[in-house]
Short mmCIF file of C-alpha atoms and ligand atoms in Angstrom, two decimals:
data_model
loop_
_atom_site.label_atom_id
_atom_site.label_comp_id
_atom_site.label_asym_id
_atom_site.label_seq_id
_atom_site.Cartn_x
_atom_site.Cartn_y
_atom_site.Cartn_z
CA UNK X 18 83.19 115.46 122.79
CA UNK X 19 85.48 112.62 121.33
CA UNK X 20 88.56 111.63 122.62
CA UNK X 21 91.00 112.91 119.82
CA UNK X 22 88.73 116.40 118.75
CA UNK X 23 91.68 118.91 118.11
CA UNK X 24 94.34 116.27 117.07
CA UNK X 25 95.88 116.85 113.54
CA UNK X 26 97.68 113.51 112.64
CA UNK X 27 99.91 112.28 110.00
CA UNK X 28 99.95 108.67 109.58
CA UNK X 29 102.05 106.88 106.95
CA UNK X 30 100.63 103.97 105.34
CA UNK X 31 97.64 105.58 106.60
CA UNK X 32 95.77 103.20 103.62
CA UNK X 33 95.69 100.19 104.68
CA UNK X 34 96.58 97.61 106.75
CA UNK X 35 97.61 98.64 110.62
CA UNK X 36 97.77 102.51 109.14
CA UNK X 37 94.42 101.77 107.52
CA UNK X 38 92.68 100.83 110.81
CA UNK X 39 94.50 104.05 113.09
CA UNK X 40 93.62 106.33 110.54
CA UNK X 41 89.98 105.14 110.94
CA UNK X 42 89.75 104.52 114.59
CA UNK X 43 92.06 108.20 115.03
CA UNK X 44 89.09 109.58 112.87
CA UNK X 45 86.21 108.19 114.61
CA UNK X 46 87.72 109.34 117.63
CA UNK X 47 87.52 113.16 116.33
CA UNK X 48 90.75 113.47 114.46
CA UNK X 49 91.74 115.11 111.12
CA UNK X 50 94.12 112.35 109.63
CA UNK X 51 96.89 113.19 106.68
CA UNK X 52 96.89 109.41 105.24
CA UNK X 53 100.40 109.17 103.19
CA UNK X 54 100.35 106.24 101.09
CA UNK X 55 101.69 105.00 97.49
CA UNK X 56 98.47 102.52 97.83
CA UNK X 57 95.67 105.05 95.97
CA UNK X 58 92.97 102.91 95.31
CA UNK X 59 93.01 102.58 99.15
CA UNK X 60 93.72 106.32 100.16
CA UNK X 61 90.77 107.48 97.92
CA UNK X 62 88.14 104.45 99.84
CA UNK X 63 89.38 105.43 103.56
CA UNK X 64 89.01 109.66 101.79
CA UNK X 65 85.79 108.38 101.45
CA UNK X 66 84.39 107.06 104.24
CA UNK X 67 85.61 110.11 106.63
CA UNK X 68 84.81 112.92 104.02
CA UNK X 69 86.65 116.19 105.59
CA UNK X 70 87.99 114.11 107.74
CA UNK X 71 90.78 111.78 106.62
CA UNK X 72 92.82 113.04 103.78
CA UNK X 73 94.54 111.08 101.28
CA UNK X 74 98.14 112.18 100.11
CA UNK X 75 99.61 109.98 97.20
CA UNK X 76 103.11 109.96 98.49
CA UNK X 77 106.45 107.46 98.48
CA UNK X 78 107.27 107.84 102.12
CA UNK X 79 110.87 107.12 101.40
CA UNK X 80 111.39 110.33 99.80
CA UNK X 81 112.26 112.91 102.01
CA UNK X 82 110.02 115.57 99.76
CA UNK X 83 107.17 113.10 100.76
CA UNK X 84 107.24 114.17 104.77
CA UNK X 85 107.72 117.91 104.38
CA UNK X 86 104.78 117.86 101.44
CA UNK X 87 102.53 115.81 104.36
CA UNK X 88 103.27 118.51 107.25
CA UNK X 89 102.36 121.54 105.19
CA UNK X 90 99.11 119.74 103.99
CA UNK X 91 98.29 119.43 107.67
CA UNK X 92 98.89 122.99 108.08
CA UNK X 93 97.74 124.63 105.46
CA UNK X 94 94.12 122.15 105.39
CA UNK X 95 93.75 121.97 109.41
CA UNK X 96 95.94 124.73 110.77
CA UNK X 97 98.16 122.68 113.03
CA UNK X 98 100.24 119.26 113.40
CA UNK X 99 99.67 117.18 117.06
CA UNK X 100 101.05 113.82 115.98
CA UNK X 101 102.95 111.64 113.32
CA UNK X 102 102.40 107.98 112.98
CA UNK X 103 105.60 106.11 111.44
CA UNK X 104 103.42 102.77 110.40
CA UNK X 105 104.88 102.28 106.79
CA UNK X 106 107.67 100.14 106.07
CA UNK X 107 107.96 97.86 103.24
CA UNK X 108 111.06 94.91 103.34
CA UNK X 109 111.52 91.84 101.82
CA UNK X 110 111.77 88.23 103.99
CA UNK X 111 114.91 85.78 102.94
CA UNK X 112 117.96 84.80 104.28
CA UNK X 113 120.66 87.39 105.30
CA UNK X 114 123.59 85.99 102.34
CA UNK X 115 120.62 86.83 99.91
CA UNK X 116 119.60 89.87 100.59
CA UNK X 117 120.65 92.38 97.58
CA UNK X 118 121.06 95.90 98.01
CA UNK X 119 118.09 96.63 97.06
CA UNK X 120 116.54 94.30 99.80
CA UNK X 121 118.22 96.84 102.09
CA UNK X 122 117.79 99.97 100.74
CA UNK X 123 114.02 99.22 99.99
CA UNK X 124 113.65 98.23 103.92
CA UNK X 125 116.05 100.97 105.33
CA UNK X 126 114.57 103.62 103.05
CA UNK X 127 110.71 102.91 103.65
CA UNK X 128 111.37 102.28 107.74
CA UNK X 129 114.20 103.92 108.94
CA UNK X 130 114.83 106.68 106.53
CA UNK X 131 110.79 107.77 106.13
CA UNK X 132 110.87 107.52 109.81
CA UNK X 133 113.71 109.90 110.37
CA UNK X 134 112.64 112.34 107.32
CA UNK X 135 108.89 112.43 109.05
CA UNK X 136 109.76 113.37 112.49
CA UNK X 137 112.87 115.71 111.07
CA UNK X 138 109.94 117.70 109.03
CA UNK X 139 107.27 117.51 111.58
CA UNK X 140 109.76 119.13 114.62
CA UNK X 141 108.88 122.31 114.55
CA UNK X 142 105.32 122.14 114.07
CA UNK X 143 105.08 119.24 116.95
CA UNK X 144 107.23 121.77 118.67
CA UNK X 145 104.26 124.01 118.94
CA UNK X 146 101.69 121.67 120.01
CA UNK X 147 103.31 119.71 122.25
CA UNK X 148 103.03 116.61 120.22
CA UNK X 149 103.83 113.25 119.87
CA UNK X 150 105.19 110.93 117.74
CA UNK X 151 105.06 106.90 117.20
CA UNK X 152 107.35 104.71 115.62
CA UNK X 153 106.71 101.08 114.64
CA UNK X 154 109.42 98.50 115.84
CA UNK X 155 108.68 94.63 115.70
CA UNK X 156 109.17 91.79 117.93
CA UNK X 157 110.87 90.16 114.78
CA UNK X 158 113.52 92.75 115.02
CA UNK X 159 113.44 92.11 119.05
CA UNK X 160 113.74 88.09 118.48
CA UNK X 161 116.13 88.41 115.16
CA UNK X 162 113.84 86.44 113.37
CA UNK X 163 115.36 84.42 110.05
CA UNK X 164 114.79 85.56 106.70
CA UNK X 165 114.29 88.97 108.64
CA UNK X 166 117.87 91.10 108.31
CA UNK X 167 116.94 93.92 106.23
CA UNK X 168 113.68 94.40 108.45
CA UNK X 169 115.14 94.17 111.73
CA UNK X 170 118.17 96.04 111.97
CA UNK X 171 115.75 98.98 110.25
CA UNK X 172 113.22 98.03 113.09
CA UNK X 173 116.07 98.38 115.70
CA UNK X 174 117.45 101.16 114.28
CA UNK X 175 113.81 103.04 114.69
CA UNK X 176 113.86 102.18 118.11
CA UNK X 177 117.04 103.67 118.85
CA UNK X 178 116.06 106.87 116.93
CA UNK X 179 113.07 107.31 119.20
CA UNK X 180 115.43 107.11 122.60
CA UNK X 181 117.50 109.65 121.50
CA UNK X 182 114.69 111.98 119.79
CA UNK X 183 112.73 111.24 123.42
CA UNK X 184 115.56 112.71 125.22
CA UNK X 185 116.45 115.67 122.90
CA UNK X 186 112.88 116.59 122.19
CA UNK X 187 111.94 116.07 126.11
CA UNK X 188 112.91 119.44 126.58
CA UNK X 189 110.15 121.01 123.36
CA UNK X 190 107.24 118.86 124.49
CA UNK X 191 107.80 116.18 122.17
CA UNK X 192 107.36 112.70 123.13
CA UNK X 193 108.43 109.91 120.90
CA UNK X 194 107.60 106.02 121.71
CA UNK X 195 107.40 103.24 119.96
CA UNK X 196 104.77 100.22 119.70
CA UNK X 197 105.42 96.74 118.41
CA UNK X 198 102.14 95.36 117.36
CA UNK X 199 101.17 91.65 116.36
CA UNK X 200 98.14 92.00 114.13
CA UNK X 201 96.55 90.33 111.24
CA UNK X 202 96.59 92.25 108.08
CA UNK X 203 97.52 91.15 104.66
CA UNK X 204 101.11 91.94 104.94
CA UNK X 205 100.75 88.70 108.15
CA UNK X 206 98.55 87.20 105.30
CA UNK X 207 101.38 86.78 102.74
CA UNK X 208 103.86 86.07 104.83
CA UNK X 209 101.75 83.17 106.47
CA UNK X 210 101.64 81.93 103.00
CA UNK X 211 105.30 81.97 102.12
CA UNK X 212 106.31 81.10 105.85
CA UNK X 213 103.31 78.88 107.11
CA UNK X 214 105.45 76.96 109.96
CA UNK X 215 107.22 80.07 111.26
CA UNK X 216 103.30 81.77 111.55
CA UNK X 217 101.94 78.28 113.71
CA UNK X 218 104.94 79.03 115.61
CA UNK X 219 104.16 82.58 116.20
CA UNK X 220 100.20 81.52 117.16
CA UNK X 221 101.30 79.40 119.37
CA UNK X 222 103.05 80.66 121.53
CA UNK X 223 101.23 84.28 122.39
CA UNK X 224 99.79 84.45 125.33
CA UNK X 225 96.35 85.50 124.15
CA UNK X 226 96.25 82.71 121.73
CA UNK X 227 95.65 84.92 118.53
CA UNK X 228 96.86 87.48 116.39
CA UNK X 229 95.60 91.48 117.28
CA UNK X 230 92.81 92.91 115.34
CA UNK X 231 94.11 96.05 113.75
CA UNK X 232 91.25 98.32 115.10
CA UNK X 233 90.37 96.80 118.27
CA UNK X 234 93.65 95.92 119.70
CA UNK X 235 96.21 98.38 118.02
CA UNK X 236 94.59 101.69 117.28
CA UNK X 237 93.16 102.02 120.35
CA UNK X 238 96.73 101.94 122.03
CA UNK X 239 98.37 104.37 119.19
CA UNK X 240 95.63 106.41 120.47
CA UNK X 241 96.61 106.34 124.06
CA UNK X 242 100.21 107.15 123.19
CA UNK X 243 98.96 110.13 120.82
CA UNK X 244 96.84 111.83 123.66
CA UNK X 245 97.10 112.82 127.40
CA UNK X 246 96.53 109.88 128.50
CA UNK X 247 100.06 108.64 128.19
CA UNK X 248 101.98 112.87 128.97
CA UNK X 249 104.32 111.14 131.48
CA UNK X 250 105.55 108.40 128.55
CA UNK X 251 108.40 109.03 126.05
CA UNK X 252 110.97 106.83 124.53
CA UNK X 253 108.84 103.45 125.28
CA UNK X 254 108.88 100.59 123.51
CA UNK X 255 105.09 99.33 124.02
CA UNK X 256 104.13 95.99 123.22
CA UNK X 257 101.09 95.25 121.47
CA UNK X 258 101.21 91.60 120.90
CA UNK X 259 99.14 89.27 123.29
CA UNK X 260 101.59 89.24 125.58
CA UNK X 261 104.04 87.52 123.34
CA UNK X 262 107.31 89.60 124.74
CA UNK X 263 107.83 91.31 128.00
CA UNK X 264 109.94 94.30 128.17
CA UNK X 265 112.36 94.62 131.11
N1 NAD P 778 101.28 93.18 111.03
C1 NAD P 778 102.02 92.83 112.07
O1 NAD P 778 101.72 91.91 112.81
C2 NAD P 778 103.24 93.62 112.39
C3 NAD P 778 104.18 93.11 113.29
C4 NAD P 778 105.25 93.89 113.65
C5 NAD P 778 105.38 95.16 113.11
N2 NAD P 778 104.47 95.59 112.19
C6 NAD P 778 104.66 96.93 111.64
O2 NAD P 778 103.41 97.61 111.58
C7 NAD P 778 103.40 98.49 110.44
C8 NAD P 778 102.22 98.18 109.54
O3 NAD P 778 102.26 96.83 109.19
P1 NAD P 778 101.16 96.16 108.23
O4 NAD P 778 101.20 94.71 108.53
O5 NAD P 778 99.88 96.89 108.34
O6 NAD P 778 101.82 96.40 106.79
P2 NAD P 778 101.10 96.34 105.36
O7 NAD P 778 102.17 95.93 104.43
O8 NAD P 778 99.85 95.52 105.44
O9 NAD P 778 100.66 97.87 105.10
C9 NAD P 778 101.62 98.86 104.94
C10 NAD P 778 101.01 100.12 104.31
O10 NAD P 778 102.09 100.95 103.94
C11 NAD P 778 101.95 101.34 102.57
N3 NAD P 778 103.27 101.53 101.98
C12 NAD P 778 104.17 100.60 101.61
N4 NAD P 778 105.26 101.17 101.07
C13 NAD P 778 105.05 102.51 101.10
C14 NAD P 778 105.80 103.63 100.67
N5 NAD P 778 107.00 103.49 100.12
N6 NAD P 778 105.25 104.86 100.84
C15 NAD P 778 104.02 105.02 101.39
N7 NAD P 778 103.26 103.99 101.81
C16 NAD P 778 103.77 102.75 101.67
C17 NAD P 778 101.18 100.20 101.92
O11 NAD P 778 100.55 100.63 100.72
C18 NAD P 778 100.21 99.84 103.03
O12 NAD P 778 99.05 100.66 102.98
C19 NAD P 778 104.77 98.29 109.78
O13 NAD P 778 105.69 99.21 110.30
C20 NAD P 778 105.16 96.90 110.20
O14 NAD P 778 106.54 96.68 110.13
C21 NAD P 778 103.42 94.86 111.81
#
């Protein structure tokens, strides 16, 4: 018996990256996995390696078609939806008087909007199964990091989302919390390229002295807040970052 046998789980940008390693670690763990990505050379490798298992949906998570196409996948291939993982969200870094509309709509409409559409179409099936539901905020978006506008306020905006969706959707079963993870993945890797003093910066001063590995340190704690384990949490903001920021 595995840890996450009977969990049906959407995860966007379920390809690669963070998403990439919870869809795996979700998997190994006994999950069926929806993976929602626009990456498909990725979806069809992580398909792969968890035949059955994992399934790959080519999708543009800022369309709202995208999330209700995602939810009846998971029911009509595994009968039932337990849990939605908001991981995606593409943005743009530069300074705040530069960023176009574009910069914003790209950041707003692949983080906050995808979010919102995701959880708005999984509801009623989550409704059923008691589920749960995790959003992605950032200790960027927490510390207003430069060059980050577009990215935070969608960040912040997710987080204040999942309070008020934790409250309403108390009452149906639904819990909704959000992690902030620190982990190395090649979205850190570019941005260490373009922004090499801010990412010494960031090194230095976690706790833990490193950045997270995406399976060992961040699954395993999208896991907890998926399952049982964590029935008594909703509308958290968990911190998965060495210690970096502590939440009062
Ligand atoms: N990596 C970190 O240290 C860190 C820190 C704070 C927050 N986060 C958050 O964690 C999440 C994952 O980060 P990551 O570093 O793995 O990102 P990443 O850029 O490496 O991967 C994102 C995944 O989303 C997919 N994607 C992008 N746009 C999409 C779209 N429109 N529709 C569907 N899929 C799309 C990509 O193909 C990719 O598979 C994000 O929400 C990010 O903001 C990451």
């Amino acid at each position: 018996m595995k840890d996450l046998d009977g969990h049906v789980i959407i995860v966007t940008g379920g390809a690669s990256g963070i998403g990439g390693a919870v869809s795996s670690v979700l998997a190994e763990r006994g999950a069926k996995i929806i993976a929602v990505d626009i990456n498909e050379e990725a979806g069809k490798e992580i398909e792969n390696s968890f035949p059955g298992q994992v399934l790959f949906m080519k999708g543009d998570v800022s369309k709202e078609n995208t999330a209700k196409e995602a939810v009846n996948l998971a029911v009509s291939k595994f009968d039932k939806l337990t849990g939605v993982v908001n991981n995606a969200h593409a943005s743009r870094q530069k300074p705040l008087l530069e960023q176009t509309p574009e910069d914003w709509e790209l950041s707003f409409g692949t983080g906050f909007n995808a979010t919102l559409y995701f959880m708005k179409a999984a509801y009623p099936e989550l409704k059923k199964t008691k589920g749960a539901i995790v959003n992605y905020g950032s200790g960027a978006a927490l510390d207003g990091q430069p060059n980050q506008a577009s990215y935070a306020a969608a960040k912040e905006a997710i987080r204040g989302l999942s309070r008020v969706a934790a409250n309403e959707w108390a009452h149906d079963g639904i819990r909704v919390n959000v992690i902030c993870p620190l982990a190395h993945t090649g979205g850190v890797d570019s941005w260490q390229k373009e922004h090499p003093k801010q990412y010494e910066q960031v090194v230095r001063e976690i706790p833990l002295q490193r950045f997270g590995d995406p399976k060992k340190d961040i699954a395993p704690i999208v896991a907890f807040l998926l399952k049982e384990d964590s029935q008594y949490m909703t509308g958290q903001t968990v911190m998965a970052d060495g210690g970096s920021k502590k939440l009062r």
